[in-house]
Structures are given as structure tokens and as C-alpha cells.
PDB file of C-alpha atoms in Angstrom:
ATOM      1  CA  MET L 224       0.496  -0.236  -0.602  1.00  0.00           C
ATOM      2  CA  PRO L 225       1.627   3.572  -0.416  1.00  0.00           C
ATOM      3  CA  ALA L 226       2.326   5.625   2.086  1.00  0.00           C
ATOM      4  CA  LEU L 227       1.918   8.941   3.979  1.00  0.00           C
ATOM      5  CA  LEU L 228       4.722  10.855   2.905  1.00  0.00           C
ATOM      6  CA  ALA L 229       4.887  14.715   3.502  1.00  0.00           C
ATOM      7  CA  GLU L 230       1.784  16.786   4.831  1.00  0.00           C
ATOM      8  CA  VAL L 231       1.418  20.081   4.366  1.00  0.00           C
ATOM      9  CA  THR L 232       1.016  22.471   7.685  1.00  0.00           C
ATOM     10  CA  ARG L 233      -0.191  26.120   7.262  1.00  0.00           C
ATOM     11  CA  SER L 234      -0.967  28.012  10.438  1.00  0.00           C
ATOM     12  CA  GLY L 235      -0.630  24.329  12.265  1.00  0.00           C
ATOM     13  CA  PHE L 236      -3.207  23.114   9.959  1.00  0.00           C
ATOM     14  CA  VAL L 237      -2.928  20.182   8.249  1.00  0.00           C
ATOM     15  CA  GLU L 238      -3.967  21.043   5.012  1.00  0.00           C
ATOM     16  CA  SER L 239      -2.712  18.916   2.335  1.00  0.00           C
ATOM     17  CA  LEU L 240      -0.798  14.907   3.215  1.00  0.00           C
ATOM     18  CA  HIS L 241       1.040  13.629   0.624  1.00  0.00           C
ATOM     19  CA  HIS L 242       0.902   9.702  -0.659  1.00  0.00           C
ATOM     20  CA  GLY L 243       3.451   7.372  -2.037  1.00  0.00           C
ATOM     21  CA  SER L 244       6.514   5.342  -2.017  1.00  0.00           C
ATOM     22  CA  VAL L 245      10.502   5.352  -1.384  1.00  0.00           C
ATOM     23  CA  LEU L 246      12.923   3.093  -2.264  1.00  0.00           C
ATOM     24  CA  GLY L 247      16.409   3.587  -0.981  1.00  0.00           C
ATOM     25  CA  LEU L 248      19.716   1.242  -1.639  1.00  0.00           C
ATOM     26  CA  LEU L 249      22.951   1.245   0.004  1.00  0.00           C
ATOM     27  CA  PRO L 250      26.237   1.118  -1.647  1.00  0.00           C
ATOM     28  CA  SER L 251      26.526  -3.008  -0.548  1.00  0.00           C
ATOM     29  CA  GLY L 252      22.495  -2.786  -3.026  1.00  0.00           C
ATOM     30  CA  ASP L 253      21.021  -4.041   0.025  1.00  0.00           C
ATOM     31  CA  VAL L 254      17.365  -2.265   0.882  1.00  0.00           C
ATOM     32  CA  GLY L 255      17.867   0.406   3.469  1.00  0.00           C
ATOM     33  CA  VAL L 256      14.627   2.502   3.034  1.00  0.00           C
ATOM     34  CA  SER L 257      10.995   0.377   1.725  1.00  0.00           C
ATOM     35  CA  VAL L 258       8.494   2.276   2.400  1.00  0.00           C
ATOM     36  CA  GLY L 259       5.069   2.481   0.665  1.00  0.00           C
ATOM     37  CA  ALA L 260       4.738  -0.138  -2.633  1.00  0.00           C
ATOM     38  CA  VAL L 261       7.534   0.190  -4.210  1.00  0.00           C
ATOM     39  CA  GLU L 262       7.434  -2.829  -6.287  1.00  0.00           C
ATOM     40  CA  ASP L 263       4.573  -1.283  -7.973  1.00  0.00           C
ATOM     41  CA  LEU L 264       4.632   0.247 -11.752  1.00  0.00           C
ATOM     42  CA  VAL L 265       5.641   3.806 -12.199  1.00  0.00           C
ATOM     43  CA  LEU L 266       6.491   5.999 -15.139  1.00  0.00           C
ATOM     44  CA  PRO L 267       9.447   7.860 -14.270  1.00  0.00           C
ATOM     45  CA  ARG L 268       9.339  10.331 -16.934  1.00  0.00           C
ATOM     46  CA  SER L 269      12.220  12.965 -17.320  1.00  0.00           C
ATOM     47  CA  CYS L 270      13.796  10.355 -14.414  1.00  0.00           C
ATOM     48  CA  LEU L 271      13.924   8.414 -17.805  1.00  0.00           C
ATOM     49  CA  LYS L 272      16.884  11.352 -19.627  1.00  0.00           C
ATOM     50  CA  PRO L 273      20.239  10.088 -18.196  1.00  0.00           C
ATOM     51  CA  PHE L 274      19.058   6.141 -19.003  1.00  0.00           C
ATOM     52  CA  GLN L 275      18.470   7.829 -22.287  1.00  0.00           C
ATOM     53  CA  ALA L 276      21.673  10.142 -22.443  1.00  0.00           C
ATOM     54  CA  LEU L 277      23.611   7.175 -22.204  1.00  0.00           C
ATOM     55  CA  ALA L 278      22.032   5.441 -24.516  1.00  0.00           C
ATOM     56  CA  CYS L 279      22.704   8.048 -26.861  1.00  0.00           C
ATOM     57  CA  LEU L 280      26.231   7.349 -25.477  1.00  0.00           C
ATOM     58  CA  SER L 281      26.425   3.776 -26.492  1.00  0.00           C
ATOM     59  CA  ALA L 282      25.512   4.926 -29.878  1.00  0.00           C
ATOM     60  CA  GLY L 283      27.883   7.058 -31.121  1.00  0.00           C
ATOM     61  CA  ALA L 284      26.907  10.433 -30.074  1.00  0.00           C
ATOM     62  CA  PRO L 285      30.013  12.580 -29.506  1.00  0.00           C
ATOM     63  CA  LEU L 286      28.634  13.876 -26.288  1.00  0.00           C
ATOM     64  CA  THR L 287      30.686  15.328 -23.344  1.00  0.00           C
ATOM     65  CA  GLY L 288      30.447  18.194 -20.750  1.00  0.00           C
ATOM     66  CA  PRO L 289      27.301  20.198 -20.845  1.00  0.00           C
ATOM     67  CA  ALA L 290      26.936  18.643 -24.137  1.00  0.00           C
ATOM     68  CA  LEU L 291      25.741  15.104 -22.003  1.00  0.00           C
ATOM     69  CA  ALA L 292      24.753  16.824 -18.858  1.00  0.00           C
ATOM     70  CA  ILE L 293      22.317  18.717 -21.205  1.00  0.00           C
ATOM     71  CA  ALA L 294      21.144  15.317 -23.007  1.00  0.00           C
ATOM     72  CA  ALA L 295      20.084  14.098 -18.792  1.00  0.00           C
ATOM     73  CA  GLY L 296      18.731  17.169 -17.539  1.00  0.00           C
ATOM     74  CA  SER L 297      15.094  19.407 -17.983  1.00  0.00           C
ATOM     75  CA  HIS L 298      16.625  22.357 -18.772  1.00  0.00           C
ATOM     76  CA  THR L 299      14.873  25.677 -18.001  1.00  0.00           C
ATOM     77  CA  GLY L 300      15.225  27.264 -21.607  1.00  0.00           C
ATOM     78  CA  GLU L 301      17.501  29.802 -20.994  1.00  0.00           C
ATOM     79  CA  ASN L 302      19.908  31.401 -23.634  1.00  0.00           C
ATOM     80  CA  ARG L 303      22.626  29.491 -22.226  1.00  0.00           C
ATOM     81  CA  HIS L 304      20.622  25.811 -23.093  1.00  0.00           C
ATOM     82  CA  ALA L 305      19.419  26.778 -26.384  1.00  0.00           C
ATOM     83  CA  GLU L 306      22.709  28.075 -27.763  1.00  0.00           C
ATOM     84  CA  LEU L 307      23.864  24.367 -26.860  1.00  0.00           C
ATOM     85  CA  VAL L 308      21.086  22.519 -28.150  1.00  0.00           C
ATOM     86  CA  VAL L 309      21.674  24.250 -31.630  1.00  0.00           C
ATOM     87  CA  GLN L 310      25.428  23.087 -31.167  1.00  0.00           C
ATOM     88  CA  LEU L 311      24.411  19.259 -31.117  1.00  0.00           C
ATOM     89  CA  MET L 312      22.231  19.709 -34.161  1.00  0.00           C
ATOM     90  CA  GLY L 313      25.266  19.833 -35.701  1.00  0.00           C
ATOM     91  CA  GLY L 314      23.936  21.863 -38.442  1.00  0.00           C
ATOM     92  CA  LEU L 315      20.728  19.533 -39.021  1.00  0.00           C
ATOM     93  CA  PRO L 316      17.486  21.229 -39.253  1.00  0.00           C
ATOM     94  CA  LEU L 317      15.647  22.571 -36.240  1.00  0.00           C
ATOM     95  CA  GLY L 318      12.045  20.954 -37.159  1.00  0.00           C
ATOM     96  CA  LEU L 319      13.622  17.795 -36.920  1.00  0.00           C
ATOM     97  CA  LEU L 320      13.330  17.987 -33.296  1.00  0.00           C
ATOM     98  CA  ARG L 321      10.076  16.503 -32.320  1.00  0.00           C
ATOM     99  CA  CYS L 322       9.721  18.383 -29.135  1.00  0.00           C
ATOM    100  CA  PRO L 323       6.468  20.068 -28.854  1.00  0.00           C
ATOM    101  CA  ALA L 324       6.943  24.501 -29.275  1.00  0.00           C
ATOM    102  CA  SER L 325       7.930  26.047 -25.751  1.00  0.00           C
ATOM    103  CA  TRP L 326       7.945  28.998 -23.440  1.00  0.00           C
ATOM    104  CA  PRO L 327      11.651  28.669 -21.356  1.00  0.00           C
ATOM    105  CA  GLU L 328      11.164  27.577 -17.576  1.00  0.00           C
ATOM    106  CA  ASP L 329      13.157  30.631 -16.899  1.00  0.00           C
ATOM    107  CA  GLU L 330      10.857  33.407 -16.332  1.00  0.00           C
ATOM    108  CA  GLU L 331      13.115  35.833 -16.826  1.00  0.00           C
ATOM    109  CA  THR L 332      13.765  34.367 -20.142  1.00  0.00           C
ATOM    110  CA  ARG L 333      10.261  34.297 -20.849  1.00  0.00           C
ATOM    111  CA  ARG L 334       9.747  37.538 -20.763  1.00  0.00           C
ATOM    112  CA  ARG L 335      12.168  38.330 -22.996  1.00  0.00           C
ATOM    113  CA  LEU L 336      11.183  36.457 -25.869  1.00  0.00           C
ATOM    114  CA  SER L 337       8.018  36.860 -28.234  1.00  0.00           C
ATOM    115  CA  GLU L 338       7.137  33.435 -28.550  1.00  0.00           C
ATOM    116  CA  PRO L 339       8.154  29.721 -27.644  1.00  0.00           C
ATOM    117  CA  SER L 340       9.886  27.825 -29.582  1.00  0.00           C
ATOM    118  CA  ARG L 341      11.000  23.640 -29.611  1.00  0.00           C
ATOM    119  CA  VAL L 342      15.035  24.173 -28.342  1.00  0.00           C
ATOM    120  CA  ARG L 343      13.273  25.813 -25.692  1.00  0.00           C
ATOM    121  CA  MET L 344      11.483  23.145 -23.946  1.00  0.00           C
ATOM    122  CA  ASN L 345      12.910  21.922 -21.807  1.00  0.00           C
ATOM    123  CA  CYS L 346      13.426  18.377 -23.635  1.00  0.00           C
ATOM    124  CA  SER L 347      15.410  19.672 -26.320  1.00  0.00           C
ATOM    125  CA  GLY L 348      18.563  18.240 -24.978  1.00  0.00           C
ATOM    126  CA  LYS L 349      17.664  14.961 -24.978  1.00  0.00           C
ATOM    127  CA  HIS L 350      16.236  15.042 -28.067  1.00  0.00           C
ATOM    128  CA  ALA L 351      18.798  16.264 -29.981  1.00  0.00           C
ATOM    129  CA  ALA L 352      21.087  13.667 -28.530  1.00  0.00           C
ATOM    130  CA  MET L 353      18.887  11.248 -29.721  1.00  0.00           C
ATOM    131  CA  LEU L 354      19.046  12.552 -33.552  1.00  0.00           C
ATOM    132  CA  ALA L 355      23.387  13.266 -32.877  1.00  0.00           C
ATOM    133  CA  ALA L 356      22.957   9.426 -31.626  1.00  0.00           C
ATOM    134  CA  CYS L 357      20.837   8.464 -35.148  1.00  0.00           C
ATOM    135  CA  VAL L 358      23.353  10.094 -37.462  1.00  0.00           C
ATOM    136  CA  ALA L 359      26.128   8.828 -35.940  1.00  0.00           C
ATOM    137  CA  SER L 360      24.822   5.072 -35.963  1.00  0.00           C
ATOM    138  CA  ARG L 361      23.726   6.359 -40.034  1.00  0.00           C
ATOM    139  CA  TRP L 362      20.207   5.361 -38.184  1.00  0.00           C
ATOM    140  CA  PRO L 363      16.538   7.582 -39.359  1.00  0.00           C
ATOM    141  CA  THR L 364      15.992  10.482 -38.273  1.00  0.00           C
ATOM    142  CA  GLN L 365      13.006  11.492 -38.729  1.00  0.00           C
ATOM    143  CA  THR L 366      11.172   8.719 -36.554  1.00  0.00           C
ATOM    144  CA  TYR L 367      13.441   9.096 -34.086  1.00  0.00           C
ATOM    145  CA  LEU L 368      11.019   8.586 -31.327  1.00  0.00           C
ATOM    146  CA  GLU L 369       8.392   5.707 -32.136  1.00  0.00           C
ATOM    147  CA  PRO L 370       9.613   2.753 -30.490  1.00  0.00           C
ATOM    148  CA  ALA L 371      10.700  -0.190 -32.118  1.00  0.00           C
ATOM    149  CA  HIS L 372      13.446   2.422 -33.718  1.00  0.00           C
ATOM    150  CA  PRO L 373      16.543   1.312 -32.743  1.00  0.00           C
ATOM    151  CA  LEU L 374      17.295   4.286 -30.219  1.00  0.00           C
ATOM    152  CA  GLN L 375      14.322   3.644 -28.564  1.00  0.00           C
ATOM    153  CA  GLN L 376      15.004  -0.199 -28.280  1.00  0.00           C
ATOM    154  CA  LEU L 377      18.430   0.542 -27.525  1.00  0.00           C
ATOM    155  CA  VAL L 378      17.320   2.991 -24.348  1.00  0.00           C
ATOM    156  CA  LEU L 379      15.066   0.442 -23.866  1.00  0.00           C
ATOM    157  CA  ARG L 380      17.920  -2.590 -23.097  1.00  0.00           C
ATOM    158  CA  THR L 381      19.804  -0.272 -21.406  1.00  0.00           C
ATOM    159  CA  VAL L 382      17.305   0.685 -19.078  1.00  0.00           C
ATOM    160  CA  GLU L 383      16.963  -3.081 -18.515  1.00  0.00           C
ATOM    161  CA  GLU L 384      20.095  -3.765 -17.721  1.00  0.00           C
ATOM    162  CA  LEU L 385      20.782  -1.496 -15.270  1.00  0.00           C
ATOM    163  CA  SER L 386      17.280  -1.594 -13.811  1.00  0.00           C
ATOM    164  CA  HIS L 387      17.600  -5.383 -13.918  1.00  0.00           C
ATOM    165  CA  GLU L 388      13.965  -6.363 -14.534  1.00  0.00           C
ATOM    166  CA  ALA L 389      11.919  -6.461 -18.021  1.00  0.00           C
ATOM    167  CA  VAL L 390      10.221  -3.236 -19.136  1.00  0.00           C
ATOM    168  CA  ALA L 391       6.395  -3.990 -17.912  1.00  0.00           C
ATOM    169  CA  HIS L 392       4.539  -0.884 -19.825  1.00  0.00           C
ATOM    170  CA  THR L 393       5.545   1.806 -22.884  1.00  0.00           C
ATOM    171  CA  ALA L 394       3.792   5.101 -22.756  1.00  0.00           C
ATOM    172  CA  VAL L 395       4.533   7.858 -24.766  1.00  0.00           C
ATOM    173  CA  ASP L 396       5.974  10.924 -22.122  1.00  0.00           C
ATOM    174  CA  GLY L 397       5.152  14.862 -22.854  1.00  0.00           C
ATOM    175  CA  CYS L 398       7.599  15.215 -25.059  1.00  0.00           C
ATOM    176  CA  GLY L 399       6.577  12.805 -27.134  1.00  0.00           C
ATOM    177  CA  ALA L 400       9.549  10.415 -26.253  1.00  0.00           C
ATOM    178  CA  PRO L 401       8.477   6.790 -25.214  1.00  0.00           C
ATOM    179  CA  VAL L 402       8.951   6.048 -21.876  1.00  0.00           C
ATOM    180  CA  PHE L 403       9.193   2.639 -20.158  1.00  0.00           C
ATOM    181  CA  GLY L 404       7.427   1.972 -16.567  1.00  0.00           C
ATOM    182  CA  LEU L 405       9.716  -0.055 -14.249  1.00  0.00           C
ATOM    183  CA  SER L 406       9.037  -0.877 -10.470  1.00  0.00           C
ATOM    184  CA  LEU L 407      10.636   2.199  -7.599  1.00  0.00           C
ATOM    185  CA  HIS L 408      12.905  -1.169  -6.406  1.00  0.00           C
ATOM    186  CA  GLY L 409      13.557  -0.843 -10.420  1.00  0.00           C
ATOM    187  CA  LEU L 410      14.169   3.116 -11.101  1.00  0.00           C
ATOM    188  CA  ALA L 411      16.577   2.904  -8.289  1.00  0.00           C
ATOM    189  CA  ARG L 412      18.611   0.089  -9.548  1.00  0.00           C
ATOM    190  CA  ALA L 413      19.844   1.663 -12.671  1.00  0.00           C
ATOM    191  CA  MET L 414      20.163   5.140 -10.853  1.00  0.00           C
ATOM    192  CA  GLN L 415      22.291   2.793  -8.431  1.00  0.00           C
ATOM    193  CA  GLY L 416      24.338   1.701 -11.819  1.00  0.00           C
ATOM    194  CA  LEU L 417      24.485   4.907 -13.808  1.00  0.00           C
ATOM    195  CA  ALA L 418      25.794   6.952 -10.654  1.00  0.00           C
ATOM    196  CA  ARG L 419      29.260   5.137 -12.072  1.00  0.00           C
ATOM    197  CA  THR L 420      28.915   6.443 -15.759  1.00  0.00           C
ATOM    198  CA  PRO L 421      30.230   9.312 -18.115  1.00  0.00           C
ATOM    199  CA  VAL L 422      26.770  10.520 -17.456  1.00  0.00           C
ATOM    200  CA  ALA L 423      26.521  11.002 -13.973  1.00  0.00           C
ATOM    201  CA  ASP L 424      29.760  12.342 -14.405  1.00  0.00           C
ATOM    202  CA  ALA L 425      28.812  15.234 -16.415  1.00  0.00           C
ATOM    203  CA  MET L 426      25.368  15.763 -14.512  1.00  0.00           C
ATOM    204  CA  ARG L 427      27.775  16.243 -11.579  1.00  0.00           C
ATOM    205  CA  GLY L 428      30.751  18.639 -13.329  1.00  0.00           C
ATOM    206  CA  PHE L 429      27.644  20.227 -15.215  1.00  0.00           C
ATOM    207  CA  PRO L 430      24.737  20.749 -12.553  1.00  0.00           C
ATOM    208  CA  GLU L 431      23.324  24.202 -14.369  1.00  0.00           C
ATOM    209  CA  TYR L 432      22.711  21.935 -17.351  1.00  0.00           C
ATOM    210  CA  VAL L 433      20.547  19.300 -16.008  1.00  0.00           C
ATOM    211  CA  GLY L 434      18.326  22.321 -14.680  1.00  0.00           C
ATOM    212  CA  GLY L 435      18.552  25.737 -14.446  1.00  0.00           C
ATOM    213  CA  THR L 436      18.690  28.977 -12.254  1.00  0.00           C
ATOM    214  CA  GLY L 437      16.884  28.059  -9.058  1.00  0.00           C
ATOM    215  CA  HIS L 438      16.343  25.017 -10.024  1.00  0.00           C
ATOM    216  CA  VAL L 439      16.056  22.537  -7.096  1.00  0.00           C
ATOM    217  CA  ASN L 440      17.826  19.267  -9.051  1.00  0.00           C
ATOM    218  CA  THR L 441      20.612  21.574  -9.726  1.00  0.00           C
ATOM    219  CA  SER L 442      21.130  23.456  -6.024  1.00  0.00           C
ATOM    220  CA  VAL L 443      21.452  19.951  -4.993  1.00  0.00           C
ATOM    221  CA  MET L 444      23.792  18.715  -6.461  1.00  0.00           C
ATOM    222  CA  ARG L 445      26.028  21.897  -5.863  1.00  0.00           C
ATOM    223  CA  LEU L 446      25.267  21.475  -2.140  1.00  0.00           C
ATOM    224  CA  LEU L 447      25.930  17.587  -2.705  1.00  0.00           C
ATOM    225  CA  PRO L 448      28.649  17.545  -4.431  1.00  0.00           C
ATOM    226  CA  GLY L 449      28.937  13.546  -6.033  1.00  0.00           C
ATOM    227  CA  VAL L 450      25.305  13.701  -6.209  1.00  0.00           C
ATOM    228  CA  VAL L 451      23.032  13.029  -9.068  1.00  0.00           C
ATOM    229  CA  ALA L 452      19.759  14.108  -9.143  1.00  0.00           C
ATOM    230  CA  LYS L 453      17.071  14.022 -11.507  1.00  0.00           C
ATOM    231  CA  GLY L 454      13.135  15.120 -10.906  1.00  0.00           C
ATOM    232  CA  GLY L 455      10.919  14.181 -13.486  1.00  0.00           C
ATOM    233  CA  ALA L 456       6.940  14.943 -13.535  1.00  0.00           C
ATOM    234  CA  GLU L 457       3.959  13.162 -12.030  1.00  0.00           C
ATOM    235  CA  GLY L 458       6.178  13.075  -8.864  1.00  0.00           C
ATOM    236  CA  VAL L 459       8.411  10.534  -8.949  1.00  0.00           C
ATOM    237  CA  LEU L 460      12.429  11.572  -8.096  1.00  0.00           C
ATOM    238  CA  VAL L 461      16.132  10.442  -8.496  1.00  0.00           C
ATOM    239  CA  LEU L 462      19.353  10.763  -6.406  1.00  0.00           C
ATOM    240  CA  ALA L 463      22.688   8.658  -6.145  1.00  0.00           C
ATOM    241  CA  THR L 464      25.527   9.222  -4.520  1.00  0.00           C
ATOM    242  CA  ALA L 465      29.418   8.882  -6.618  1.00  0.00           C
ATOM    243  CA  ALA L 466      29.788   5.547  -3.245  1.00  0.00           C
ATOM    244  CA  GLY L 467      26.849   3.817  -4.572  1.00  0.00           C
ATOM    245  CA  HIS L 468      23.722   5.087  -2.847  1.00  0.00           C
ATOM    246  CA  ALA L 469      20.441   5.472  -4.393  1.00  0.00           C
ATOM    247  CA  VAL L 470      17.578   6.495  -3.944  1.00  0.00           C
ATOM    248  CA  ALA L 471      13.666   6.785  -5.855  1.00  0.00           C
ATOM    249  CA  VAL L 472      10.708   8.346  -4.951  1.00  0.00           C
ATOM    250  CA  LYS L 473       7.070   8.091  -6.379  1.00  0.00           C
ATOM    251  CA  VAL L 474       4.013  10.386  -5.625  1.00  0.00           C
ATOM    252  CA  LEU L 475       1.050   9.359  -6.456  1.00  0.00           C
ATOM    253  CA  ASP L 476      -1.233  12.759  -6.298  1.00  0.00           C
ATOM    254  CA  GLY L 477       1.280  14.428  -8.826  1.00  0.00           C
ATOM    255  CA  ASN L 478       2.563  16.926  -7.023  1.00  0.00           C
ATOM    256  CA  PRO L 479       6.400  17.251  -6.992  1.00  0.00           C
ATOM    257  CA  ARG L 480       6.766  19.677  -4.414  1.00  0.00           C
ATOM    258  CA  ALA L 481       7.918  17.455  -1.794  1.00  0.00           C
ATOM    259  CA  THR L 482       9.549  15.215  -3.985  1.00  0.00           C
ATOM    260  CA  THR L 483      13.874  16.680  -2.806  1.00  0.00           C
ATOM    261  CA  ALA L 484      12.219  16.352   0.423  1.00  0.00           C
ATOM    262  CA  ILE L 485      11.457  12.533   0.897  1.00  0.00           C
ATOM    263  CA  GLY L 486      14.310  11.989  -1.680  1.00  0.00           C
ATOM    264  CA  LEU L 487      16.985  13.833   0.705  1.00  0.00           C
ATOM    265  CA  THR L 488      15.756  12.177   3.605  1.00  0.00           C
ATOM    266  CA  ALA L 489      15.411   8.871   2.767  1.00  0.00           C
ATOM    267  CA  LEU L 490      19.362   9.731   2.143  1.00  0.00           C
ATOM    268  CA  ALA L 491      20.226  11.159   5.165  1.00  0.00           C
ATOM    269  CA  ALA L 492      18.156   7.298   6.796  1.00  0.00           C
ATOM    270  CA  LEU L 493      20.855   5.723   4.379  1.00  0.00           C
ATOM    271  CA  GLY L 494      23.431   7.696   6.612  1.00  0.00           C
ATOM    272  CA  PHE L 495      24.686   9.382   3.964  1.00  0.00           C
ATOM    273  CA  ASP L 496      25.279  13.235   4.879  1.00  0.00           C
ATOM    274  CA  VAL L 497      22.528  15.821   3.555  1.00  0.00           C
ATOM    275  CA  SER L 498      23.318  18.669   5.948  1.00  0.00           C
ATOM    276  CA  PRO L 499      24.793  20.879   2.870  1.00  0.00           C
ATOM    277  CA  ALA L 500      21.624  20.619   1.883  1.00  0.00           C
ATOM    278  CA  GLU L 501      19.478  21.141   4.871  1.00  0.00           C
ATOM    279  CA  GLU L 502      17.572  24.325   3.028  1.00  0.00           C
ATOM    280  CA  HIS L 503      15.513  21.116   0.482  1.00  0.00           C
ATOM    281  CA  LEU L 504      14.639  18.693   3.711  1.00  0.00           C
ATOM    282  CA  SER L 505      11.509  21.113   4.441  1.00  0.00           C
ATOM    283  CA  VAL L 506       9.904  23.328   1.986  1.00  0.00           C
ATOM    284  CA  PRO L 507       8.003  26.775   3.135  1.00  0.00           C
ATOM    285  CA  VAL L 508       4.070  28.133   3.504  1.00  0.00           C
ATOM    286  CA  LEU L 509       3.840  31.097   2.786  1.00  0.00           C
ATOM    287  CA  GLY L 510       0.539  33.142   3.969  1.00  0.00           C
ATOM    288  CA  GLY L 511       0.342  37.172   2.845  1.00  0.00           C
ATOM    289  CA  GLY L 512       4.176  36.893   2.459  1.00  0.00           C
ATOM    290  CA  GLN L 513       4.568  35.149   4.982  1.00  0.00           C
ATOM    291  CA  VAL L 514       5.907  32.043   6.152  1.00  0.00           C
ATOM    292  CA  VAL L 515       2.933  30.467   7.969  1.00  0.00           C
ATOM    293  CA  GLY L 516       3.467  26.412   7.950  1.00  0.00           C
ATOM    294  CA  GLU L 517       5.688  24.460   5.684  1.00  0.00           C
ATOM    295  CA  VAL L 518       5.680  21.076   3.662  1.00  0.00           C
ATOM    296  CA  ARG L 519       7.302  18.263   6.186  1.00  0.00           C
ATOM    297  CA  VAL L 520       8.496  14.457   5.425  1.00  0.00           C
ATOM    298  CA  VAL L 521       6.487  12.268   7.735  1.00  0.00           C
ATOM    299  CA  PHE L 522       6.702   8.870   6.027  1.00  0.00           C
ATOM    300  CA  GLN L 523       8.374   6.355   9.213  1.00  0.00           C
ATOM    301  CA  ARG L 524      11.510   3.871   8.287  1.00  0.00           C
ATOM    302  CA  PRO L 525      10.259   0.826   9.093  1.00  0.00           C
TER     303      PRO L 525
END
């Protein structure tokens, strides 16, 4: 059964509750935290991006440094992000990008623009990397999002190898790419494997391309060097340390506001020091511009 993971308080009143599941693995691979229905299927959403980036790298895409980080990230659409996406396209027509046109998530950048575009969409780095992989492997570029495409089949095999389980469901993500369903336990195992790859190294080295200005994933990685943090839509989050700890979170109502606090609390329960990121262990609730409550983690480690 899903468990109560976090509650939202306002002026001493419990206003909302977040139920879900969280799974934490020790470097040995043993389960250190298991709360809720950790064997239930989840769609990782953008938490899948690091594995998609790893598949692109395996297919020969020339991805290093910031380019590899943005392939694994959900960028905020700042100029540096858009410029790198164009660079990743390597002269290919931008019309080949199959992600939807979008406004950037960065508000300052959005105010300067007159219309949405595909390069500003938070998944455009992943899509550009997929096209680069297709060019490198001489695969079709027009159909790169089809589940039967060689690249997507490589992503599927990558996910299954790292998670040690068969993908149980294939869906269409918000950006149009296939997203592969796993148990939360399998997702944590996959993150544990990913933590030792060049993708994780790039994410750690260039966290501003995994998210961007003000993005919580970027902040966590800067505050906790060696940690990889990647959130996904509908309340999913994964964390992994260079030492081998791994955490996967799913909040059932899909709201992401508590996921980082939940994930860091689980990471602390595994024995990892998260005190430098203490500011993310809860989320302030405002009333009239003043703090009147908080989003706080309440799950108990079994």
C-alpha cells in the first residue's frame, strides 16, 4: 500500500497530504529504506533522461561535458541551453526536433521572448542528443521517437540492463518520446548503476545544464557534490551518490513540491550526510508573503 510521505501545514492546520512510495539502496545493493508500494509500476518520466543519454552515448553521439549533461537534463530554457541545443544539432534542421514548442521555464528568459520554440522546451537537449545518435549510427532521423526505432530499442535495453527487470509498460512521455515503466525498486537499481557512468559524471560536473537558474535539481547537486539528482513529472525523483547510495521517489498525487525533501530524507536514512542541503529538507508555505507553515516529510523508516 502507498504510505503517507509528507504533509502540508498552514498556521498549525494540516491542509494537504502526499502519499506515495520511496525506496533507498545502500552501496551494497541492500535495501535500506522501503516505504509504501515500492514494487508497483511507475512511469519515470524525465527521470528516464539520464538513461536515454547513456543510450545516445552508446550509439556514438559525440556527447561530453555540458552537452552530455543537457542530454540527461530538463533545462530551464535559458540562452545558454538553447545555444547548446542548436550546437548539438550539428547543422541539422531544427524542424527535425519532435519535442513540442514551449516557453522556457526560466521566467526572466520568458519575458524577453515573443513566442515559444522547440529549442526552449525542457526536453530539447534529449531530443537533440537522440538525433545526434541517429546521425552517428546512420539510423533514420524522421522516426527517432517510434518505439520500434533502433535508438528507442537501445534505450529499452539500457534501462532493462541497469534496472535488472523487464520493462512492463511503454507509454508516450510529454515530449513525445517513449517512456518505459519500471518498479520503484528497479528505478533505484538503475540509478545505482548509472552513478558509475560518464553521464553521471557530466551531470555532477555541469549541474546548471541538468536544470538551470533556480532549479532544485541544480541546487541539490551544487550543495552535495557527488550526488546526481533528477526529477520527473508526476511526482517522481531519483538521487544517487558517487559512493553508491540510490533513492527513488513517487508521490501519487503527482505534485513535485515534496519530492526533494522526501528523497533527501531517505538519503539521510541511508547514512549519507545531507546537512549541506538542509534548506531543501522542507518547503516553506506562505501566507501574505510570510512563512506560515511548511511542507514536511513525515514517513517513518520501517
